[in-house]
Structures are given as structure tokens and as C-alpha cells.
Amino acid sequence: MSEHPELPTMEETDMSVEVIAGHGEGCWGTPIPGSRKRTHSSPSVLEGASKYGILDLLVNAKSVEAEVNEWLAKRRNCSEKTAKWITNRLTKIVDLLNDAAGEMMTVRSTKMHRTTNLEEEIDEIRRDNARIMDKLDQMTWNIEGGMETGVRGIERIERRIGEQEGDIEEMKEMVRKEVQKNMQEEIGKVLKGKEKEKKEEKRVMVERIKEIENTQSLQNRILGEIKENMDRVYTGVSKVYRGEQEREVRMEERHREMMEKWGEERRGRAARETTVGNGMETEGGEESYAAAVRKRVKRKIERKSRKGVRITKEEQGKEIGGEKVRKELMGNIDPIKKGWEIVGFRRGRNAVFVDVMKKEQLKGIIEDTDLKEKGFRVEEQRKLFPWIILTGVPEDIGKEELGKRIEETIGRTKEELEGQLRVRVWRDARSGKRNVILEVNPETRRDLLRVGRIRVGWVSCRIEDFTTVLQCAKCFGFGHRAAVCRVCLSGVWQKWALFECVQRKRGG
């Protein structure tokens, strides 16, 4: 607002000041638009203002105010604060004009009392009116200039705000693009790093898989060699055992034939000796030495058959170990006081086996009350029958049908084989064939081995003795278990355990 120094500043125009158009006698009270208090009770002021031309000045000020209000109404983009400031300035100017008119009327009224030359006073009032009009025009021009300047300033501010908003949008777009570019670069770096890590992991996994495959191939080759060796050993043992069985059968048949021939020869010799009469006797009636030697004296050989019992004990519904059963049995029972003739005592995995000389003592041991009170369970040992195996039995053949085929093959009935034939199924994991193991008595075994094969449907199954071979899981040797294996990893047969191996401690 420094372009128009004639206008009062914001500090000079107090919005809260009450402007009174006139005070006392002779004051004028014409209402001015924008003034806060425009009423007055003296009509002489209006008459004087109309007489001296001041009323026209006030009417012109009112028209200026109306034009300004109309201009402000058209300027819709003008801010509320600017419109309020312009309205307050215009109101202040009109109030100042009211005050000036009041003062002038006061001065003129004083002059009217002092001089009688009314014409001069009228001329002077007209000149003052002209000066006031000039000042009013100047003030109006200043107001319009200030309003135009304010509007141009507002427009410049709006343009700057628009330019700043555009700059802000451009900066936002630039920042967004830069951030997006940086994010893409970082994501690309991370993806490249992950791809490298994946390639490295893949390479390590491929190498590891190759190592595992090589190890597996080596293990498979070793296992194949071991299986071949086991098959050869098993085949050799089976052949030897089968040969021994066949040789035993042949020996029995030969022995029976020899016994029959010897019986016939003996009967013939006895007949001949009877026909000879007393030619072999001595003169005194005594038998000669040659005749006594020729006589076969049968010796009665008594074979001692051992009978045994199986003793077990349970704790919490589960059988305890054989060593614990042995200790408790030896600590609680005295066989000498009970009169038991013990001829054998051995420990099993979960039981103790006791052999006695006489069969009558078995009943006494089984019904002994002391054993029952101590929680021992006693039962007679069951005889173990030999096992034979039928190889390659079809899957659709059940136990009942297989039993019928066996009965038809050896020519026996079901009642004759009752309790002498137990069927167990065993599958060979290496060949995938279904084999059947039969637990039979010696007579049935001999008959089946003599036949050699049994026909089941469209398949001819081979019959062989089933021999279990005890093999060590550590050294793969035969005749012992891994728990009692005495072979060190160095391959040297020693009497000490692996952890005591001298060769291992020395690093050999």
C-alpha cells in the first residue's frame, strides 16, 4: 500500500472505533454507508449540507461505496480477508469524510455568526467543497489503485502458488521416479545375489548328490559282493546239509538192508547149528570156545533221555531277562533239598532251561508251590521239529490248500498229520518270491525230502531243508553275533574288544 501515501494504513484505521457523525449543537447526521453509527436528531445539519453542496459530496461517497461493493461481488476469486480489509478501509474513509463534513459545518456555522457576508462564505464553502471533492477524487483514485495493486498482488501470489504447486508435483514425480529406480536397482542386486547363492547351493547340492551316488554305488557293489558270498555260502551249506541228510537216509536204508540180511544169515546159521547137534560140545557136555564166540550176545544199552522245563518270570506284564531269572532262581530255590536231579542248566534270552534225569521229576517241578509263590512260571520244554522250505509258492495258495497238496503228495490224512505240521510264511526280500516254511516231525520231513518237489497248481515247488545260519552284522562272519564279535576293524582276530584294540590305539 506504499504506492498511495495519502491513504491511511491498517494501523491508522482502527476497526473497533465507534465513529459518531456529529456531536453537540449544529452537527450533521446524514447516514453514510459503512459507518457504525449514522443516526442524528438535528434536521438543520441536513439542510445546511444540502444548502452548501456537502450532501452531494456524501451522495458521491455513497455511490463510490456501492461501486466498490459491486466490484467486490464480481471479484469472486478475491479472498475473504482482502474483501474485508477493503470494506473496512472504505468504511473508515467514509467515516473520516463524515467527521470532516461535521468539522467543516462547525467552522462554517461559526463563520456565519461572525460575518455578515454570506456570499463570501458560500464561495469559500464552495472552494472548500471543491478541495474536498478533489481530495475525495484523489482518495478514490488511491483506493482504486490500491485495490488494483492488491488484486494484482493476489494474482501474482496465486500464480506463484500455482507455479509452486507445479514445481511440487514435478518434484514429487522426480522423487517417485528416483525412488522407483533405486528400488529396482536394489531389487536387481538382491535378485542377482540370490541367483548367485542359488547357483552356488545348486552346485554344492549336485556335488553332494554325486558323492552320495558314488557312495551308494560303492555300497551297492560291496553289498552285492557280500550277498553273492552269502548266497555261495548258503548254497554250499545247504548242499552239504542236504548231502548229509541224503547220506543219512541212504545209510539208514543200507543199515536196514544189512540188518535184514544179517537176520536171515543168523537164522540160517542157527538152523545149521541145530542140525549139527552136539558136535560142537566137549566130551564132558560143556560148550566149546568156538561155539561161545559165534554166539551173538545182545547187550541192553540204556539211552539216557533228558527231560527239561522252561522257567520264566514276568514283571508288570512283561517277561524279564534270562540272567535276572537265573539269579532269582538260584537265590530262592535249592534243588538239592527238593531232591531234583539236575543234569543241565542253561540261560536263554527271557527264560532258564533246566534238564532233569527222570521224567517223574518234571511233574514235581511244574507243580512246585515255592516256584509259584515266587512268581515263576514253569512249563515243559517243547520239542523242536525240523524245518523244511517250499520255494516259489504262488500268492493265491492258502495254508489249507497247501496242506491238502502235502497230504496228497506223501499219502497221509489230515488226522495223521494233526499236530505234526506247522505252516509259516516267509518272503525272500532279495528275489521277491513267496516261500513257505514248514515245521514237521522227522518222519514227515523224510517223506517230503524223498519226494523233492510238490506241485501246487501250475507251479512245481522245490522242497529243501531250511537251515538258519548265524551271521555277524559287524564282520559278516558266521557262527557268532555282533555282540560277541572279536574281529577288530583293522582285520586282525584278537581276543579283546574293539575299544581295547591295541592296533587301534597305536593308530595301526
Coordinates of C-alpha atoms in Angstrom, one line a residue:
M1 CA 0.0 0.0 0.0
S2 CA 3.1 2.3 -0.1
E3 CA 2.1 3.4 -3.7
H4 CA -0.6 5.7 -2.3
P5 CA 0.7 7.5 0.8
E6 CA -2.5 9.6 1.0
L7 CA -4.5 6.6 2.2
P8 CA -4.4 5.7 5.9
T9 CA -2.6 2.5 6.8
M10 CA -4.1 -0.5 8.6
E11 CA -2.6 0.8 11.9
E12 CA -4.3 4.1 11.4
T13 CA -7.7 2.6 10.7
D14 CA -9.0 1.0 13.9
M15 CA -11.8 -1.4 13.2
S16 CA -13.2 -1.2 16.7
V17 CA -13.5 2.6 16.9
E18 CA -17.1 4.0 17.2
V19 CA -17.4 6.8 14.7
I20 CA -20.1 9.4 15.5
A21 CA -21.2 11.6 12.7
G22 CA -21.7 14.8 14.9
H23 CA -21.8 16.0 18.4
G24 CA -23.5 18.9 20.0
E25 CA -25.4 21.7 18.5
G26 CA -25.2 22.2 14.8
C27 CA -23.8 18.7 14.0
W28 CA -25.0 16.9 10.9
G29 CA -26.3 13.3 10.9
T30 CA -26.6 12.1 7.4
P31 CA -26.3 8.2 7.4
I32 CA -23.1 7.1 5.4
P33 CA -22.9 3.5 4.1
G34 CA -20.3 1.5 6.1
S35 CA -20.4 3.8 9.2
R36 CA -21.2 2.2 12.5
K37 CA -23.4 4.9 13.9
R38 CA -25.3 7.1 11.5
T39 CA -28.3 8.5 13.3
H40 CA -28.7 12.1 14.4
S41 CA -31.6 14.1 15.7
S42 CA -30.8 17.6 14.2
P43 CA -32.5 18.2 10.8
S44 CA -30.6 21.5 10.4
V45 CA -27.4 19.6 9.5
L46 CA -29.1 18.0 6.5
E47 CA -30.5 21.4 5.4
G48 CA -27.1 23.0 5.8
A49 CA -25.4 20.2 4.0
S50 CA -27.9 20.4 1.1
K51 CA -27.5 24.2 1.0
Y52 CA -23.7 24.3 0.8
G53 CA -23.3 21.2 -1.5
I54 CA -21.9 18.8 1.1
L55 CA -24.9 16.5 0.6
D56 CA -23.8 15.9 -3.0
L57 CA -20.3 15.0 -1.7
L58 CA -21.8 12.4 0.6
V59 CA -24.0 11.0 -2.1
N60 CA -21.0 10.7 -4.3
A61 CA -19.2 8.8 -1.5
K62 CA -22.2 6.5 -1.2
S63 CA -22.1 5.8 -4.9
V64 CA -18.4 5.1 -4.7
E65 CA -19.1 2.6 -1.9
A66 CA -21.8 0.9 -3.9
E67 CA -19.5 0.6 -6.9
V68 CA -16.8 -0.8 -4.7
N69 CA -19.2 -3.4 -3.3
E70 CA -20.4 -4.3 -6.8
W71 CA -16.7 -4.7 -7.9
L72 CA -16.0 -6.9 -4.9
A73 CA -19.1 -9.0 -5.7
K74 CA -17.7 -9.6 -9.2
R75 CA -14.3 -10.4 -7.9
R76 CA -15.2 -13.9 -6.6
N77 CA -11.6 -15.1 -6.6
C78 CA -10.7 -12.3 -4.1
S79 CA -10.1 -13.7 -0.7
E80 CA -12.4 -13.0 2.2
K81 CA -9.6 -11.3 4.1
T82 CA -8.9 -8.9 1.3
A83 CA -12.5 -8.0 0.7
K84 CA -12.9 -7.4 4.4
W85 CA -9.9 -5.2 4.5
I86 CA -11.1 -3.1 1.5
T87 CA -14.6 -2.8 3.1
N88 CA -13.1 -1.7 6.4
R89 CA -10.9 0.9 4.6
L90 CA -13.8 2.3 2.6
T91 CA -15.9 2.5 5.8
K92 CA -13.1 4.3 7.6
I93 CA -12.7 6.8 4.7
V94 CA -16.5 7.5 4.7
D95 CA -16.4 8.0 8.5
L96 CA -13.5 10.4 8.0
L97 CA -15.5 12.3 5.4
N98 CA -18.4 12.5 7.9
D99 CA -16.0 13.8 10.5
A100 CA -14.5 16.3 8.0
A101 CA -18.0 17.4 7.0
G102 CA -19.0 17.8 10.6
E103 CA -16.0 19.9 11.4
M104 CA -16.5 22.0 8.2
M105 CA -20.1 22.6 9.2
T106 CA -19.0 23.6 12.6
V107 CA -16.4 26.0 11.2
R108 CA -18.9 27.4 8.7
S109 CA -21.5 27.8 11.3
T110 CA -19.0 29.8 13.4
K111 CA -18.1 32.0 10.4
M112 CA -21.7 32.5 9.7
H113 CA -22.1 34.0 13.1
R114 CA -19.0 36.3 12.8
T115 CA -19.5 37.6 9.3
T116 CA -22.4 39.0 7.5
N117 CA -21.1 38.5 4.1
L118 CA -22.8 35.2 3.3
E119 CA -21.8 35.3 -0.4
E120 CA -18.1 35.1 0.5
E121 CA -18.7 32.4 2.9
I122 CA -20.7 30.5 0.3
D123 CA -17.8 31.0 -2.2
E124 CA -15.3 29.8 0.4
I125 CA -17.5 26.8 1.2
R126 CA -17.7 26.0 -2.5
R127 CA -14.0 26.3 -2.8
D128 CA -13.6 24.1 0.3
N129 CA -16.2 21.8 -1.3
A130 CA -14.1 21.7 -4.5
R131 CA -11.0 21.0 -2.5
I132 CA -12.8 18.2 -0.6
M133 CA -14.0 16.8 -3.9
D134 CA -10.5 16.9 -5.2
K135 CA -9.3 15.1 -2.1
L136 CA -12.2 12.7 -2.4
D137 CA -11.3 12.0 -6.0
Q138 CA -7.7 11.6 -5.0
M139 CA -8.7 9.2 -2.3
T140 CA -11.0 7.3 -4.6
W141 CA -8.2 7.1 -7.2
N142 CA -5.8 5.9 -4.4
I143 CA -8.4 3.3 -3.3
E144 CA -8.9 2.0 -6.8
G145 CA -5.1 1.9 -7.3
G146 CA -4.7 0.1 -4.1
M147 CA -7.4 -2.3 -4.9
E148 CA -5.9 -2.9 -8.4
T149 CA -2.4 -3.4 -6.8
G150 CA -3.9 -5.7 -4.2
V151 CA -5.7 -7.7 -6.9
R152 CA -2.5 -7.9 -9.0
G153 CA -0.6 -9.0 -5.8
I154 CA -3.2 -11.6 -5.1
E155 CA -3.0 -12.8 -8.8
R156 CA 0.8 -12.9 -8.5
I157 CA 0.5 -14.8 -5.3
E158 CA -2.0 -17.2 -6.9
R159 CA 0.4 -17.6 -9.9
R160 CA 3.3 -18.3 -7.6
I161 CA 1.2 -20.8 -5.6
G162 CA 0.2 -22.5 -8.9
E163 CA 3.9 -22.5 -10.0
Q164 CA 5.0 -23.8 -6.7
E165 CA 2.3 -26.5 -6.8
G166 CA 3.5 -27.4 -10.3
D167 CA 7.1 -27.5 -9.0
I168 CA 6.0 -29.6 -6.1
E169 CA 4.2 -32.1 -8.5
E170 CA 7.3 -32.2 -10.7
M171 CA 9.5 -32.8 -7.6
K172 CA 7.1 -35.5 -6.4
E173 CA 7.3 -37.2 -9.8
M174 CA 11.0 -36.9 -9.9
V175 CA 11.3 -38.3 -6.3
R176 CA 8.9 -41.1 -7.2
K177 CA 10.9 -42.0 -10.3
E178 CA 14.2 -41.8 -8.4
V179 CA 12.8 -43.9 -5.6
Q180 CA 11.4 -46.4 -8.1
K181 CA 14.7 -46.5 -9.9
N182 CA 16.7 -47.1 -6.7
M183 CA 14.2 -49.8 -5.6
Q184 CA 14.5 -51.5 -9.0
E185 CA 18.3 -51.3 -8.7
E186 CA 18.3 -52.7 -5.2
I187 CA 15.8 -55.4 -6.1
G188 CA 18.0 -56.3 -9.1
K189 CA 21.1 -56.5 -6.9
V190 CA 19.2 -58.7 -4.4
L191 CA 17.9 -60.9 -7.1
K192 CA 21.4 -61.2 -8.6
G193 CA 22.8 -62.1 -5.2
K194 CA 20.1 -64.7 -4.7
E195 CA 20.7 -66.1 -8.1
K196 CA 24.4 -66.5 -7.3
E197 CA 23.5 -68.1 -3.9
K198 CA 21.1 -70.4 -5.6
K199 CA 23.7 -71.4 -8.3
E200 CA 26.3 -72.0 -5.5
E201 CA 23.8 -74.0 -3.5
K202 CA 22.8 -76.0 -6.6
R203 CA 26.5 -76.7 -7.4
V204 CA 27.1 -77.8 -3.8
M205 CA 24.0 -80.0 -3.9
V206 CA 25.0 -81.5 -7.3
E207 CA 28.4 -82.3 -5.9
R208 CA 26.9 -83.8 -2.8
I209 CA 24.4 -85.9 -4.8
K210 CA 27.3 -87.1 -6.9
E211 CA 29.2 -88.1 -3.8
I212 CA 26.1 -89.8 -2.4
E213 CA 25.6 -91.6 -5.7
N214 CA 29.2 -92.7 -5.7
T215 CA 29.0 -93.9 -2.1
Q216 CA 25.7 -95.7 -2.8
S217 CA 27.2 -97.4 -5.9
L218 CA 30.2 -98.4 -3.8
Q219 CA 27.9 -99.7 -1.1
N220 CA 25.7 -101.5 -3.6
R221 CA 28.7 -103.1 -5.1
I222 CA 30.0 -104.2 -1.7
L223 CA 26.6 -105.4 -0.7
G224 CA 26.3 -107.3 -3.9
E225 CA 29.6 -109.0 -3.3
I226 CA 28.5 -109.8 0.3
K227 CA 25.2 -111.1 -1.0
E228 CA 27.0 -113.2 -3.6
N229 CA 29.3 -114.6 -0.9
M230 CA 26.4 -115.2 1.4
D231 CA 24.5 -117.0 -1.4
R232 CA 27.5 -119.1 -2.2
V233 CA 28.0 -119.9 1.5
Y234 CA 24.3 -120.6 1.9
T235 CA 24.2 -122.7 -1.2
G236 CA 27.3 -124.6 -0.1
V237 CA 25.9 -125.2 3.4
S238 CA 22.6 -126.2 2.0
K239 CA 24.2 -128.6 -0.4
V240 CA 26.4 -130.1 2.4
Y241 CA 23.5 -130.3 4.8
R242 CA 21.3 -131.8 2.1
G243 CA 24.0 -134.2 1.1
E244 CA 24.4 -135.2 4.7
Q245 CA 20.7 -135.8 5.0
E246 CA 20.6 -137.8 1.9
R247 CA 23.7 -139.8 3.0
E248 CA 21.9 -140.3 6.3
V249 CA 18.8 -141.6 4.6
R250 CA 21.0 -143.9 2.4
M251 CA 22.9 -145.1 5.5
E252 CA 19.6 -145.8 7.2
E253 CA 18.3 -147.8 4.2
R254 CA 21.6 -149.6 3.9
H255 CA 21.7 -150.3 7.6
R256 CA 18.1 -151.7 7.4
E257 CA 19.1 -153.9 4.5
M258 CA 22.2 -155.1 6.3
M259 CA 20.2 -155.9 9.4
E260 CA 17.6 -157.8 7.3
K261 CA 20.4 -159.7 5.6
W262 CA 22.2 -160.3 8.9
G263 CA 19.0 -161.6 10.4
E264 CA 18.5 -164.0 7.6
E265 CA 22.1 -165.2 7.9
R266 CA 21.7 -165.6 11.7
R267 CA 18.5 -167.6 11.3
G268 CA 20.2 -169.8 8.7
R269 CA 23.2 -170.3 10.9
A270 CA 21.0 -171.2 13.9
A271 CA 19.2 -173.7 11.8
R272 CA 22.5 -175.2 10.7
E273 CA 23.8 -175.4 14.3
T274 CA 20.6 -177.1 15.3
T275 CA 21.1 -179.8 12.6
V276 CA 24.7 -180.4 13.6
G277 CA 23.5 -181.3 17.1
N278 CA 26.1 -181.8 19.8
G279 CA 29.1 -181.9 17.5
M280 CA 30.4 -178.7 19.0
E281 CA 30.2 -179.8 22.6
T282 CA 33.1 -181.2 24.5
E283 CA 33.2 -184.6 26.0
G284 CA 32.1 -183.5 29.4
G285 CA 29.0 -181.8 27.9
E286 CA 30.5 -178.3 28.1
E287 CA 30.1 -175.8 25.2
S288 CA 33.3 -175.3 23.2
Y289 CA 35.1 -171.9 22.9
A290 CA 34.3 -171.6 19.2
A291 CA 30.6 -172.0 19.8
A292 CA 30.6 -169.5 22.5
V293 CA 32.4 -167.0 20.4
R294 CA 30.0 -167.4 17.5
K295 CA 27.0 -166.7 19.7
R296 CA 25.9 -163.0 19.5
V297 CA 25.1 -161.7 22.9
K298 CA 22.7 -158.8 22.8
R299 CA 23.7 -156.0 25.1
K300 CA 21.0 -153.9 26.5
I301 CA 22.0 -150.3 26.0
E302 CA 20.1 -147.9 28.0
R303 CA 20.0 -144.4 26.5
K304 CA 19.6 -141.7 29.0
S305 CA 16.9 -139.3 27.7
R306 CA 17.0 -135.9 29.3
K307 CA 13.7 -134.1 30.2
G308 CA 13.6 -130.4 30.8
V309 CA 11.4 -127.5 31.8
R310 CA 11.3 -123.8 30.8
I311 CA 11.2 -121.3 33.7
T312 CA 10.2 -117.6 33.1
K313 CA 9.0 -114.7 35.3
E314 CA 7.0 -111.6 34.5
E315 CA 7.2 -108.1 36.0
Q316 CA 4.5 -105.5 35.1
G317 CA 3.1 -107.9 32.4
K318 CA 6.4 -108.3 30.6
E319 CA 8.9 -111.1 30.8
I320 CA 12.3 -110.2 32.4
G321 CA 15.7 -111.2 31.0
G322 CA 17.1 -114.7 31.4
E323 CA 20.1 -113.6 33.5
K324 CA 17.8 -112.0 36.1
V325 CA 15.6 -115.1 36.1
R326 CA 18.7 -117.2 36.7
K327 CA 19.9 -115.1 39.6
E328 CA 16.5 -115.1 41.4
L329 CA 16.0 -118.8 40.8
M330 CA 19.4 -119.7 42.2
G331 CA 18.9 -117.3 45.2
N332 CA 15.5 -118.6 46.2
I333 CA 15.3 -122.3 45.3
D334 CA 17.6 -125.1 46.5
P335 CA 17.3 -128.1 44.1
I336 CA 19.2 -130.5 46.5
K337 CA 16.6 -130.0 49.3
K338 CA 13.8 -130.7 46.9
G339 CA 15.5 -133.8 45.5
W340 CA 15.7 -132.7 41.9
E341 CA 18.5 -134.4 39.9
I342 CA 19.6 -131.5 37.7
V343 CA 21.7 -132.6 34.7
G344 CA 21.5 -129.4 32.7
F345 CA 21.1 -125.7 33.4
R346 CA 21.3 -123.0 30.7
R347 CA 20.1 -119.5 30.3
G348 CA 18.0 -118.2 27.4
R349 CA 17.0 -114.7 26.4
N350 CA 13.9 -114.5 28.6
A351 CA 14.0 -117.9 30.3
V352 CA 16.1 -120.5 32.1
F353 CA 16.1 -124.1 30.8
V354 CA 16.5 -126.9 33.4
D355 CA 17.1 -130.6 32.4
V356 CA 16.5 -133.5 34.8
M357 CA 17.3 -137.1 34.6
K358 CA 14.0 -138.7 35.4
K359 CA 10.7 -137.8 33.8
E360 CA 8.8 -138.2 37.1
Q361 CA 10.6 -135.2 38.4
L362 CA 9.1 -132.9 35.7
K363 CA 5.7 -133.0 37.3
G364 CA 7.1 -132.2 40.7
I365 CA 9.0 -129.1 39.3
I366 CA 6.0 -127.9 37.3
E367 CA 3.6 -128.2 40.3
D368 CA 6.1 -126.8 42.9
T369 CA 4.4 -124.3 45.2
D370 CA 7.6 -122.4 46.0
L371 CA 8.2 -121.5 42.4
K372 CA 4.6 -120.3 42.0
E373 CA 4.8 -118.2 45.2
K374 CA 8.0 -116.5 43.9
G375 CA 6.2 -115.7 40.7
F376 CA 8.0 -118.2 38.4
R377 CA 6.1 -119.8 35.6
V378 CA 7.2 -123.4 34.7
E379 CA 6.3 -125.3 31.6
E380 CA 7.6 -128.4 29.9
Q381 CA 10.0 -127.8 27.0
R382 CA 8.5 -128.3 23.6
K383 CA 10.4 -130.5 21.2
L384 CA 11.7 -128.6 18.2
F385 CA 10.8 -130.2 14.9
P386 CA 13.0 -129.8 11.8
W387 CA 12.1 -127.1 9.3
I388 CA 11.8 -127.5 5.5
I389 CA 11.1 -124.8 2.9
L390 CA 8.9 -124.7 -0.2
T391 CA 10.3 -122.2 -2.6
G392 CA 8.2 -120.2 -5.2
V393 CA 4.7 -120.8 -3.8
P394 CA 2.1 -118.8 -5.7
E395 CA 0.4 -115.9 -3.9
D396 CA -3.1 -117.2 -4.3
I397 CA -2.4 -120.5 -2.5
G398 CA -3.6 -120.5 1.1
K399 CA -2.4 -122.7 4.1
E400 CA -5.4 -125.1 3.8
E401 CA -4.9 -125.8 0.1
L402 CA -1.2 -126.2 0.7
G403 CA -1.9 -128.7 3.5
K404 CA -4.1 -130.7 1.1
R405 CA -1.4 -130.8 -1.5
I406 CA 1.1 -132.1 1.1
E407 CA -1.3 -134.8 2.3
E408 CA -1.9 -135.9 -1.3
T409 CA 1.9 -135.9 -2.1
I410 CA 3.0 -138.0 0.9
G411 CA -0.2 -140.1 1.1
R412 CA -1.3 -139.2 4.6
T413 CA -4.6 -138.0 6.0
K414 CA -5.2 -134.8 7.9
E415 CA -5.8 -136.7 11.1
E416 CA -2.3 -138.4 10.8
L417 CA -0.6 -135.0 10.3
E418 CA -2.5 -133.4 13.2
G419 CA 0.0 -131.5 15.4
Q420 CA 2.9 -132.6 13.2
L421 CA 2.7 -129.8 10.6
R422 CA 3.0 -126.1 11.2
V423 CA 3.0 -123.6 8.3
R424 CA 4.9 -120.4 8.4
V425 CA 5.1 -117.9 5.6
W426 CA 8.4 -116.3 4.7
R427 CA 9.2 -113.9 1.8
D428 CA 12.6 -113.7 0.3
A429 CA 13.5 -109.9 0.1
R430 CA 16.2 -110.4 -2.5
S431 CA 14.2 -112.4 -5.1
G432 CA 10.7 -111.3 -4.1
K433 CA 9.4 -114.8 -4.1
R434 CA 6.9 -116.2 -1.6
N435 CA 8.4 -119.1 0.3
V436 CA 6.6 -121.3 2.9
I437 CA 8.4 -122.8 5.8
L438 CA 7.0 -126.0 7.3
E439 CA 7.8 -127.3 10.8
V440 CA 7.3 -131.1 10.6
N441 CA 8.2 -134.2 12.5
P442 CA 11.2 -136.3 11.4
E443 CA 9.1 -138.9 9.6
T444 CA 7.2 -136.3 7.5
R445 CA 10.4 -134.5 6.8
R446 CA 12.0 -137.6 5.5
D447 CA 9.0 -138.3 3.2
L448 CA 8.9 -134.8 1.8
L449 CA 12.7 -134.8 1.1
R450 CA 12.3 -138.1 -0.6
V451 CA 9.7 -136.6 -2.9
G452 CA 11.8 -133.5 -3.6
R453 CA 9.1 -131.4 -5.2
I454 CA 5.4 -130.7 -4.7
R455 CA 3.0 -129.4 -7.4
V456 CA 0.8 -126.5 -6.4
G457 CA -1.5 -125.6 -9.3
W458 CA 0.7 -124.8 -12.4
V459 CA 3.9 -124.4 -10.3
S460 CA 6.3 -127.1 -9.1
C461 CA 7.8 -126.0 -5.8
R462 CA 11.1 -127.4 -4.6
I463 CA 11.4 -128.9 -1.1
E464 CA 14.6 -128.3 0.8
D465 CA 15.8 -128.3 4.4
F466 CA 15.6 -124.8 5.9
T467 CA 18.9 -124.2 7.7
T468 CA 19.4 -120.9 9.5
V469 CA 23.0 -119.6 9.5
L470 CA 24.1 -117.4 12.4
Q471 CA 26.0 -114.4 10.8
C472 CA 27.7 -111.4 12.4
A473 CA 26.4 -108.0 11.5
K474 CA 29.8 -106.4 12.0
C475 CA 32.4 -108.6 10.3
F476 CA 29.8 -110.7 8.3
G477 CA 31.4 -113.8 9.6
F478 CA 29.5 -116.9 10.6
G479 CA 28.9 -118.7 13.8
H480 CA 28.7 -115.7 16.1
R481 CA 26.8 -112.4 16.7
A482 CA 28.0 -108.8 16.6
A483 CA 27.7 -108.5 20.4
V484 CA 30.4 -111.2 20.9
C485 CA 32.4 -110.4 17.7
R486 CA 36.2 -110.4 18.3
V487 CA 37.2 -109.1 15.0
C488 CA 38.8 -105.6 15.1
L489 CA 38.2 -103.1 12.2
S490 CA 41.9 -103.5 11.4
G491 CA 41.1 -107.0 10.2
V492 CA 43.1 -108.8 12.9
W493 CA 41.5 -111.5 15.0
Q494 CA 42.0 -110.5 18.6
K495 CA 40.7 -111.6 22.0
W496 CA 39.9 -108.1 23.2
A497 CA 37.0 -105.9 22.3
L498 CA 37.2 -103.1 19.7
F499 CA 37.6 -100.3 22.2
E500 CA 40.6 -102.2 23.8
C501 CA 42.2 -102.9 20.5
V502 CA 46.0 -102.3 20.7
Q503 CA 46.3 -101.8 16.9
R504 CA 43.6 -99.1 17.0
K505 CA 45.3 -97.3 19.9
R506 CA 48.6 -97.3 18.1
G507 CA 47.0 -96.0 15.0
G508 CA 47.7 -99.2 13.0

